[in-house]
Short mmCIF file of C-alpha atoms and ligand atoms in Angstrom, two decimals:
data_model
loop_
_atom_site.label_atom_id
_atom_site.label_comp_id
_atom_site.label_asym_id
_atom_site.label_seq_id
_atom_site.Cartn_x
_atom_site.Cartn_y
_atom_site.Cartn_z
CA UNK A 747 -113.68 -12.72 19.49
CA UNK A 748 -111.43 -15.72 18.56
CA UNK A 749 -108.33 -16.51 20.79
CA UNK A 750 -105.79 -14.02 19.65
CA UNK A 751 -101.94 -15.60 18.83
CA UNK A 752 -99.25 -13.31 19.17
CA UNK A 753 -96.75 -13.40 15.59
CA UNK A 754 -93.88 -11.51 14.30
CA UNK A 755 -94.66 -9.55 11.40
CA UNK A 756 -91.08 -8.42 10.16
CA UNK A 757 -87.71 -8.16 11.05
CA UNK A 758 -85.30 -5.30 10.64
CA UNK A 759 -81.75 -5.35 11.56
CA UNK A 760 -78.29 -3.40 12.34
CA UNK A 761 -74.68 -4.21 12.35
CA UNK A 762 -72.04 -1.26 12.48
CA UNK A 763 -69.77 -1.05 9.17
CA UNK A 764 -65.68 -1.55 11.26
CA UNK A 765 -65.39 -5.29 10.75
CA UNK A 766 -62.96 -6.17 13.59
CA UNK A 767 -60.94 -9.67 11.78
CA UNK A 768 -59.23 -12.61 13.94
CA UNK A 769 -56.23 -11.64 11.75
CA UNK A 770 -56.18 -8.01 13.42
CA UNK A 771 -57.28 -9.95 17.20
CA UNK A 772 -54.24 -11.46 16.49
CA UNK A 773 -51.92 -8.49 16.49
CA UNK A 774 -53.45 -7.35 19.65
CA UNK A 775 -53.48 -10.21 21.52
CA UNK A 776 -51.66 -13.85 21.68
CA UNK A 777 -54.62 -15.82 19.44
CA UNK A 778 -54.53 -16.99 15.63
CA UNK A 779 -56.62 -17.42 12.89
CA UNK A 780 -56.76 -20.84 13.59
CA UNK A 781 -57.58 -21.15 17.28
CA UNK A 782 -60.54 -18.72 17.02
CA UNK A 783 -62.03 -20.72 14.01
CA UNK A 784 -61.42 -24.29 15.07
CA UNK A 785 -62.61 -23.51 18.91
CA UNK A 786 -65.08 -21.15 18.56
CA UNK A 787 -65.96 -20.68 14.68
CA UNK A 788 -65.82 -16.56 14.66
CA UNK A 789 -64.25 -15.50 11.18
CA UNK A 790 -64.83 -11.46 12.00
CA UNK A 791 -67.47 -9.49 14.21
CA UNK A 792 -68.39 -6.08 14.11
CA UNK A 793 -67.72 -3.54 16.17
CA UNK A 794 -69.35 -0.07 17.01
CA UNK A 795 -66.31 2.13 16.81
CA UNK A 796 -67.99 5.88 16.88
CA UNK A 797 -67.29 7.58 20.29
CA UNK A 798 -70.39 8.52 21.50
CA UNK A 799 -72.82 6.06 20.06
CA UNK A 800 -73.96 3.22 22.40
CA UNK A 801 -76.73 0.65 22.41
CA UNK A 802 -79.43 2.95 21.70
CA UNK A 803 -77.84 3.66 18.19
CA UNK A 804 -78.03 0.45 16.52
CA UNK A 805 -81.50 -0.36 18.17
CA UNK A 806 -82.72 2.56 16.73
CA UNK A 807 -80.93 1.66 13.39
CA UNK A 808 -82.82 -1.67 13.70
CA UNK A 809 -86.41 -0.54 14.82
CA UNK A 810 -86.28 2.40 12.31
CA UNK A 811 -85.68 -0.22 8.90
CA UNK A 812 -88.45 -2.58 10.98
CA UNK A 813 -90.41 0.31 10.65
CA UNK A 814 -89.76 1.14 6.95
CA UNK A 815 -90.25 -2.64 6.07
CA UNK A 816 -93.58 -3.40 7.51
CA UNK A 817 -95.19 0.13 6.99
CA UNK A 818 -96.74 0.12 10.53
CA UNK A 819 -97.98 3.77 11.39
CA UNK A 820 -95.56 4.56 14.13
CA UNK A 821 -98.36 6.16 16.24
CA UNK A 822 -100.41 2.81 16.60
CA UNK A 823 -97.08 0.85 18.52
CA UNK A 824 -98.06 0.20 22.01
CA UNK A 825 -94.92 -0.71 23.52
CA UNK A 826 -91.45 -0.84 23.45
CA UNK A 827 -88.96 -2.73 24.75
CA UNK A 828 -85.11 -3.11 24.78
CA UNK A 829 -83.40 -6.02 25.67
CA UNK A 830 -80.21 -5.33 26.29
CA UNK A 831 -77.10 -6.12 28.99
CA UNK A 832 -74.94 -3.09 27.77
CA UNK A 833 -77.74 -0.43 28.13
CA UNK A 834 -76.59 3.20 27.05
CA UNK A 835 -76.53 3.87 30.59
CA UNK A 836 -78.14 2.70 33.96
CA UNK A 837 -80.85 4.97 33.79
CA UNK A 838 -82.78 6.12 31.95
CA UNK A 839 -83.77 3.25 29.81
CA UNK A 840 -82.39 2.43 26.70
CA UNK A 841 -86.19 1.87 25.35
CA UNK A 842 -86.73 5.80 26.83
CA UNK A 843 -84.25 6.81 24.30
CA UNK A 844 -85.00 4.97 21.32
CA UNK A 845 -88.61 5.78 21.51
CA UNK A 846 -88.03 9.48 22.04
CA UNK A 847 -85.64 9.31 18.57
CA UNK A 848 -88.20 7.06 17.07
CA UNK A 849 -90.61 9.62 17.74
CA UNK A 850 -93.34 7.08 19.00
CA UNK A 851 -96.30 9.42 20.50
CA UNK A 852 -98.44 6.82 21.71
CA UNK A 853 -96.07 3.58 23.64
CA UNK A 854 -94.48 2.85 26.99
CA UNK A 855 -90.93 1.77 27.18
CA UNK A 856 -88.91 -0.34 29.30
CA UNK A 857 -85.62 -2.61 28.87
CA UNK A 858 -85.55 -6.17 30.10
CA UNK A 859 -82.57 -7.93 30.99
CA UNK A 860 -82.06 -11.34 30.41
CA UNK A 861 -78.17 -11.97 29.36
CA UNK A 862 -78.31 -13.91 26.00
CA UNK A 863 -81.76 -15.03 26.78
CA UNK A 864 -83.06 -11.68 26.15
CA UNK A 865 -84.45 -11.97 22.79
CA UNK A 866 -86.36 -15.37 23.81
CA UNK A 867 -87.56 -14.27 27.27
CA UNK A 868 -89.15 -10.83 25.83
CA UNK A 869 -90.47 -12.11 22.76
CA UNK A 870 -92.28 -14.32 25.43
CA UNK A 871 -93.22 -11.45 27.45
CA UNK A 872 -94.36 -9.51 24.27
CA UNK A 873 -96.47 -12.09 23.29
CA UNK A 874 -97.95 -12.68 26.55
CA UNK A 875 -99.00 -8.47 26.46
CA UNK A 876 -100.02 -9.29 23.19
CA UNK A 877 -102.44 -12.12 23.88
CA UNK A 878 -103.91 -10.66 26.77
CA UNK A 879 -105.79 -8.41 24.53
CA UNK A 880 -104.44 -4.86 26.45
CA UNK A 881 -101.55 -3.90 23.45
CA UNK A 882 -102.20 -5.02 19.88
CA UNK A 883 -98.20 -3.75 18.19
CA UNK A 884 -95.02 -4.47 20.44
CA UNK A 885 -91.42 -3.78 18.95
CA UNK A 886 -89.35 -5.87 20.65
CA UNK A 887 -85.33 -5.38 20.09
CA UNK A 888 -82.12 -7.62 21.06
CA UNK A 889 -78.84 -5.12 20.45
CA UNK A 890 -75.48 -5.31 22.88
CA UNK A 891 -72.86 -3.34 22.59
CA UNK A 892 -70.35 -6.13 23.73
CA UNK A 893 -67.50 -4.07 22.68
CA UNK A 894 -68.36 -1.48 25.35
CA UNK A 895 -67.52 -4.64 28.14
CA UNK A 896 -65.20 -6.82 26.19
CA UNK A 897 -61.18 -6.58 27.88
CA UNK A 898 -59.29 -6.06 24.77
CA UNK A 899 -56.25 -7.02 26.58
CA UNK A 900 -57.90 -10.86 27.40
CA UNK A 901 -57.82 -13.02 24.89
CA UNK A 902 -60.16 -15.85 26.67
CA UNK A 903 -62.73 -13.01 26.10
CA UNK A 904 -62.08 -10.45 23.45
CA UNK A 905 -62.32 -13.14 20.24
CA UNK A 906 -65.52 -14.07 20.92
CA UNK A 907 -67.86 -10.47 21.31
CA UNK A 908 -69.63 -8.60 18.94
CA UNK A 909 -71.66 -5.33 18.32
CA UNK A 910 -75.15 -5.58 16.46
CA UNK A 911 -79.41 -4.79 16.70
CA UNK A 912 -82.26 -6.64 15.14
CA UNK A 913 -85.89 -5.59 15.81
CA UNK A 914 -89.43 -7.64 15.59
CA UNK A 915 -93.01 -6.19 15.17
CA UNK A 916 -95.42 -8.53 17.86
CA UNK A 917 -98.85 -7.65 16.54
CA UNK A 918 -102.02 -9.72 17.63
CA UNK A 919 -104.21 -11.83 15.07
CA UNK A 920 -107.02 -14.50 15.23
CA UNK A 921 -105.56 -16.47 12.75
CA UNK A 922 -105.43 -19.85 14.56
CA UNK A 923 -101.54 -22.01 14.01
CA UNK A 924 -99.13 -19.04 13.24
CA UNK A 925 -96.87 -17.02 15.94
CA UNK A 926 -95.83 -18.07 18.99
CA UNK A 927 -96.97 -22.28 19.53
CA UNK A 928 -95.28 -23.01 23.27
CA UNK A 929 -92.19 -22.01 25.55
CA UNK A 930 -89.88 -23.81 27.91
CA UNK A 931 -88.00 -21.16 29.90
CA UNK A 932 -85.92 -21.66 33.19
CA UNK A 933 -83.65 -19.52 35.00
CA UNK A 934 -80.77 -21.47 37.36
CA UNK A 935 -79.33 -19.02 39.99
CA UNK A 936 -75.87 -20.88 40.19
CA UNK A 937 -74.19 -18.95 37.50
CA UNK A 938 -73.39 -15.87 38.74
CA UNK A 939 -69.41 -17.38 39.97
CA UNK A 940 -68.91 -18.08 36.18
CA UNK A 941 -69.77 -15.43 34.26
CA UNK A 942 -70.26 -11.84 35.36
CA UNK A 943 -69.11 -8.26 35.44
CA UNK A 944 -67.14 -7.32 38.92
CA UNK A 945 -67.77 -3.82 39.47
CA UNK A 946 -69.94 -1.45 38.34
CA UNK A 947 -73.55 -2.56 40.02
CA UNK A 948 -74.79 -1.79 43.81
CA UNK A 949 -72.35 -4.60 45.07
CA UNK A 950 -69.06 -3.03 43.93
CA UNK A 951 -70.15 0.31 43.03
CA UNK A 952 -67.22 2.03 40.65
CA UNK A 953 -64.06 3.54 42.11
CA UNK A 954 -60.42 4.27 41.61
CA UNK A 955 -59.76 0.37 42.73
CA UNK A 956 -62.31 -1.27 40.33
CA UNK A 957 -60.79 0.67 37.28
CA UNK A 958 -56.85 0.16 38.31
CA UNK A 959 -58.17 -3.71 39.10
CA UNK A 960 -60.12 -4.07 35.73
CA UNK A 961 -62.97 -5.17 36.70
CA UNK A 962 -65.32 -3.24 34.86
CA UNK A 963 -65.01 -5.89 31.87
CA UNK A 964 -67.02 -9.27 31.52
CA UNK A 965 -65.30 -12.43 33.62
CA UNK A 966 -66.55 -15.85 32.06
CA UNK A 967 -65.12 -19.47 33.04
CA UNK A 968 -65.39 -20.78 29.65
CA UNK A 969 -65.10 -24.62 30.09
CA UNK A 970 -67.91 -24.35 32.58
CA UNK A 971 -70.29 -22.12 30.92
CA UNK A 972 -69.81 -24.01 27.63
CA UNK A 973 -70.56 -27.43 29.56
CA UNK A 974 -73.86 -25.88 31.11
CA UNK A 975 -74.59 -24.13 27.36
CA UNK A 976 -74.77 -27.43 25.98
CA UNK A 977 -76.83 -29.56 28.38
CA UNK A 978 -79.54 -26.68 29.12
CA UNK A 979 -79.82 -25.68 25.26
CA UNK A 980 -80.41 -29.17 23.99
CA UNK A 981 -82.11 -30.58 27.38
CA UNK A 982 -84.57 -27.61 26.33
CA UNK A 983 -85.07 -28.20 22.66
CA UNK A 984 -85.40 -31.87 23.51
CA UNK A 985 -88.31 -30.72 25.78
CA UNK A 986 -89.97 -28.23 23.39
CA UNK A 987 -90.08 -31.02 20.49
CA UNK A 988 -91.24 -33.54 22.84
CA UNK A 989 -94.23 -31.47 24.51
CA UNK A 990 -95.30 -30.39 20.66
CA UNK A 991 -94.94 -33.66 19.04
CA UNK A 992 -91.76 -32.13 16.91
CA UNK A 993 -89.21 -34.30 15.26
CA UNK A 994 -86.20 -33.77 12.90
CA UNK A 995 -88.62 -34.51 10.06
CA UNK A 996 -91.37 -31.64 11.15
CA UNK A 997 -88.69 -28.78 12.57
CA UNK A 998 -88.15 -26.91 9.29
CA UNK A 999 -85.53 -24.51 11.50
CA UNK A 1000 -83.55 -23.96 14.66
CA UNK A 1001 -82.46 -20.54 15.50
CA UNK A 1002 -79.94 -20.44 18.33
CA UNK A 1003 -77.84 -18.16 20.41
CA UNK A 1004 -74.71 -17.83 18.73
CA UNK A 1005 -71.87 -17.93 21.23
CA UNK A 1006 -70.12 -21.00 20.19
CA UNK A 1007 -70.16 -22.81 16.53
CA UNK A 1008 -69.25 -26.01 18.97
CA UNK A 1009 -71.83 -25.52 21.22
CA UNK A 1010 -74.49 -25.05 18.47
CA UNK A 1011 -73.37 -28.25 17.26
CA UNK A 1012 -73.65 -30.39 19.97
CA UNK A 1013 -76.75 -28.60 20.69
CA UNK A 1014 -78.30 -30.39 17.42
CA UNK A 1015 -76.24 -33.37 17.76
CA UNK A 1016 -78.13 -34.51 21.05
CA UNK A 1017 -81.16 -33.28 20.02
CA UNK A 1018 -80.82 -35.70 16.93
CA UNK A 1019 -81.75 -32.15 14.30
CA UNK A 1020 -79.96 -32.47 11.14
CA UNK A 1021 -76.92 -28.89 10.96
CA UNK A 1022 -78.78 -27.54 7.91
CA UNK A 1023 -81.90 -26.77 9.27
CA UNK A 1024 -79.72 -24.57 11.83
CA UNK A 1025 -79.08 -20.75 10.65
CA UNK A 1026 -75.86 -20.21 11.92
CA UNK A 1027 -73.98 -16.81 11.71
CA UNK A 1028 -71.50 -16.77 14.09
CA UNK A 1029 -68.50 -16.72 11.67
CA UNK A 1030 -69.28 -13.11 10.88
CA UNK A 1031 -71.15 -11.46 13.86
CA UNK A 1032 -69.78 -13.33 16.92
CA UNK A 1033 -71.66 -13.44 19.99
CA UNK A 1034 -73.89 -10.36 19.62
CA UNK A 1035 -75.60 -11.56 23.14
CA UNK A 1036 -79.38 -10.62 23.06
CA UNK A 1037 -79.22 -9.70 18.54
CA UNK A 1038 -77.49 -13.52 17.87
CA UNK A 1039 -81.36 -14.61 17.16
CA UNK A 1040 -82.67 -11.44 15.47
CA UNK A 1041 -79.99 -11.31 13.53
CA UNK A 1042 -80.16 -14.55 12.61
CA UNK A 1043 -84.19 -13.97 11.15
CA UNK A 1044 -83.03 -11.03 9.55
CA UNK A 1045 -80.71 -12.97 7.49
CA UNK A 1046 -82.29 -15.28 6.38
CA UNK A 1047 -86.08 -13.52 6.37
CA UNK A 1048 -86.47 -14.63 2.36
CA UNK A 1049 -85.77 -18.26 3.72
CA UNK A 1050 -88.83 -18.35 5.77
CA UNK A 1051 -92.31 -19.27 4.78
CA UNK A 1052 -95.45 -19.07 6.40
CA UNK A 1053 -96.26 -21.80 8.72
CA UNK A 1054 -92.56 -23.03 8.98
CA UNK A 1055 -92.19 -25.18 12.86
CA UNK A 1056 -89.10 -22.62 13.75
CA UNK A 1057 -87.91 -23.69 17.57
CA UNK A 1058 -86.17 -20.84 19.30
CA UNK A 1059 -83.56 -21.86 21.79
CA UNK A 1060 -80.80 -19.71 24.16
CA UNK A 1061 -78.61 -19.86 27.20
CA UNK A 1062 -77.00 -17.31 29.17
CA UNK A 1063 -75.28 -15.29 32.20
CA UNK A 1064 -77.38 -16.08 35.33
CA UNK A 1065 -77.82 -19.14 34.46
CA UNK A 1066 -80.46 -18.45 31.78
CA UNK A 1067 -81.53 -20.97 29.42
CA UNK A 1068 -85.33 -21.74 27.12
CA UNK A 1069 -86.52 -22.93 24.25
CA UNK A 1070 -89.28 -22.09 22.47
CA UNK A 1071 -91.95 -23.01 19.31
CA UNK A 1072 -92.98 -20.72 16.87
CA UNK A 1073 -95.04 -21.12 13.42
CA UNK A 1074 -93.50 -18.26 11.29
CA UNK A 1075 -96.29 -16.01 10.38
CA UNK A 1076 -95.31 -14.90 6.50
CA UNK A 1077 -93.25 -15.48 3.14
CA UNK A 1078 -90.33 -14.07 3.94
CA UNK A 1079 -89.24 -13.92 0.01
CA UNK A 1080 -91.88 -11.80 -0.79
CA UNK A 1081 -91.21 -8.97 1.86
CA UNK A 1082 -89.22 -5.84 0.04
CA UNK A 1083 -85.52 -5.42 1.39
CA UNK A 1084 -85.68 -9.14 2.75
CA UNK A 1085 -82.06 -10.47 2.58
O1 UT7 B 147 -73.18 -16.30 25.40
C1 UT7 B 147 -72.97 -16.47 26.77
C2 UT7 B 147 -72.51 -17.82 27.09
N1 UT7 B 147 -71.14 -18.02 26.72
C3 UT7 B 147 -70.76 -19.16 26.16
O2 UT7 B 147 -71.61 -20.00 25.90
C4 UT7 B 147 -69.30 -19.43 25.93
C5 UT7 B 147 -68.94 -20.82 26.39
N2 UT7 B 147 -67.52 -21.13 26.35
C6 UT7 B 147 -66.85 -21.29 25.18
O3 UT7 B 147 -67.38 -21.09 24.10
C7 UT7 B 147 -65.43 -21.80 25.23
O4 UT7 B 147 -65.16 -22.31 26.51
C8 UT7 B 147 -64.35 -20.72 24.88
C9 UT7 B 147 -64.44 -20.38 23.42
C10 UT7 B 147 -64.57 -19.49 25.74
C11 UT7 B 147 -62.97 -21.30 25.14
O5 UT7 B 147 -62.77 -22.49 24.40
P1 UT7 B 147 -62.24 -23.81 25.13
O6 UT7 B 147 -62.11 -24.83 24.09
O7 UT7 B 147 -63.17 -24.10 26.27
O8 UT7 B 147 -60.82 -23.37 25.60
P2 UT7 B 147 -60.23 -23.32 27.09
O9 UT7 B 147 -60.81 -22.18 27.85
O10 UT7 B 147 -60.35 -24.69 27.68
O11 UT7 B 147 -58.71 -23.03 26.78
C12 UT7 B 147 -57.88 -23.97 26.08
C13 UT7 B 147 -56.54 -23.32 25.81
C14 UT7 B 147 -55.94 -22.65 27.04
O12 UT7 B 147 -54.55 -22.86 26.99
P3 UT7 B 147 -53.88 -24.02 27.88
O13 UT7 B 147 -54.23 -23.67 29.30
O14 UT7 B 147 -54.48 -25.29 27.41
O15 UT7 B 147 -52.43 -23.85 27.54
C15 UT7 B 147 -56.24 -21.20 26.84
O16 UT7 B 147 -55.30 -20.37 27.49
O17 UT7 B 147 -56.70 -22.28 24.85
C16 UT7 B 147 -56.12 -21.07 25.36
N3 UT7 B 147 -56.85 -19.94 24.79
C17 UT7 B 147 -56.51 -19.38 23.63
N4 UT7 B 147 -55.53 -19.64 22.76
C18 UT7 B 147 -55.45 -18.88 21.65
C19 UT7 B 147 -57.91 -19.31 25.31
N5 UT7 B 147 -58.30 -18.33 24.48
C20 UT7 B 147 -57.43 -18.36 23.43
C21 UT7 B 147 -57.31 -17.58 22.26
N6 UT7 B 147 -56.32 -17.88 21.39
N7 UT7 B 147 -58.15 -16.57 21.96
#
């Protein structure tokens, strides 16, 4: 037997249907049209308004059209796993619930939490199951409910969060240059004073004084987190292309975590990659956290072709930060229901 790659072999993806518009942030809080656009580049984000539906519900949305796309018999999926920072709640698993609505008979399910960096850190992980040669079909899905930890009340915050799921198939093949090429992933432990949640975990367990003192909602120092967004990301992809002999003319795409239009550009602007090879889609889904880089395949699946040099590259809470390379594995335009 041949070494066996690991490659995604479709995408499926959910968004929920309230679209929540800087022109309505605006009535609840002191922002504008303008600011959010200019500063961050969010046009409108959506948001899951239901009562009673959390994470779980758009992962499942996501896995279950993943599912439907790519035809895979859901008894022959090994694993599954969630990455998520807003799981439904802090136990069970997320991944426990969406496989018991999935129905899956035959996989083991866990979350894995990784901030923003989810996506790219367990499609890592996934692959690395996948190329041991123990699990042959992993469903690996980025969906945050950012809504559920967004202070609607703040506008540093609120503009920039959104709600969304997208879901890969991992599956294992011997077909040599396709899947996932190399990865570059770091985690720096100084991040936790800039961007957190208070209360809530084992340190500051909830109580009457976390919920009169808000803290229950996300805390970020913008400036700073944007400054250390910008050097990891492109310090990373500047590593990736320079380890696999990648240039501007060989990279056919970028995908990025979405969190800042700015930030993505400076990202490509010191990594010398030309804007148009990045898929951006910030301006209607804000910062989904771990879904900004599903969601970003799924939209542009038809634009992909087999054998395109895609590099993979995120930063988050912790600090977490990677890049990665991947050879995309099939022609998008010819998969039914590709957008
Ligand atoms: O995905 C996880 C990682 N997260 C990130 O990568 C986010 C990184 N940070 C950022 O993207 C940016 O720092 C923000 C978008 C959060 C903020 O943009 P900024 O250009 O860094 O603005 P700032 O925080 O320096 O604030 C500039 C001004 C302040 O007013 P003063 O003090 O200059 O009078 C803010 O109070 O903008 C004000 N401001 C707003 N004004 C209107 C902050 N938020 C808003 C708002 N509308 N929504």
């Amino acid at each position: 037997m041949g070494k066996i790659n690991a490659i995604i072999t479709g995408i499926g993806g959910y968004v929920p249907d309230y679209i929540l518009t800087n022109e309505e942030l605006s009535r609840m809080v002191d922002t504008s049209d303008e600011w959010i656009t200019t500063r961050v580049g969010i046009k409108e984000r959506r948001i899951l308004t239901e009562e009673g539906l959390g994470t779980s519900y758009m992962a499942r949305k996501a896995a279950k059209q993943l599912i439907q796309k790519t035809g895979v018999d859901p008894d022959t999926i090994d694993a599954l796993i969630v990455t998520t920072t807003t799981p439904d709640y802090k136990f069970p698993s997320t991944a426990s619930i969406v496989v018991g609505k999935l129905g899956l008979k035959n996989a083991f399910a866990f979350d894995f939490e990784a901030a923003c960096c989810g996506f790219l850190y367990t499609l890592d992980v996934a692959a690395s199951m996948i190329q041991s040669g123990r699990y042959k079909k992993i469903i690996v899905i980025g969906a945050d409910k950012m809504s559920s930890l967004v202070d609607y009340t703040d506008r540093a915050t609120c503009v920039l969060f959104g709600d969304g799921a997208g879901a890969v198939l991992v599956e294992a093949t011997e077909e040599q240059n396709i899947g996932v090429q190399d990865s570059y992933l770091r985690t720096d432990g100084s991040g936790l004073p800039f961007l957190h949640m208070k209360a809530g975990g084992s340190v500051c367990p909830p109580s009457h004084f976390t919920v009169d003192h808000r803290l229950h909602f996300l805390y970020q120092e913008g400036r700073t987190v944007f400054r250390y967004a910008v050097t990891y990301m492109s310090n990373d992809v500047m590593e990736i292309m320079k380890r696999n002999n990648l240039s501007a003319e060989n990279i056919d795409w970028v995908i990025p975590h979405e969190a800042n239009r700015r930030i993505i550009e400076a990202v490509a602007k010191r990594a010398e990659l030309p804007l148009d090879k990045v898929l951006i889609n910030i301006d209607h889904y804000g910062n989904t956290s771990a879904a900004t880089i599903p969601l970003a395949i799924w939209d542009n699946e038809s634009r992909l072709k087999k054998g395109d040099n895609i590099i993979f590259t995120a930063f988050g809470a912790g600090f977490v930060h990677g890049a990665s390379f991947y050879k995309w594995a099939y022609d998008g335009d010819k998969v039914a229901g590709a957008k």
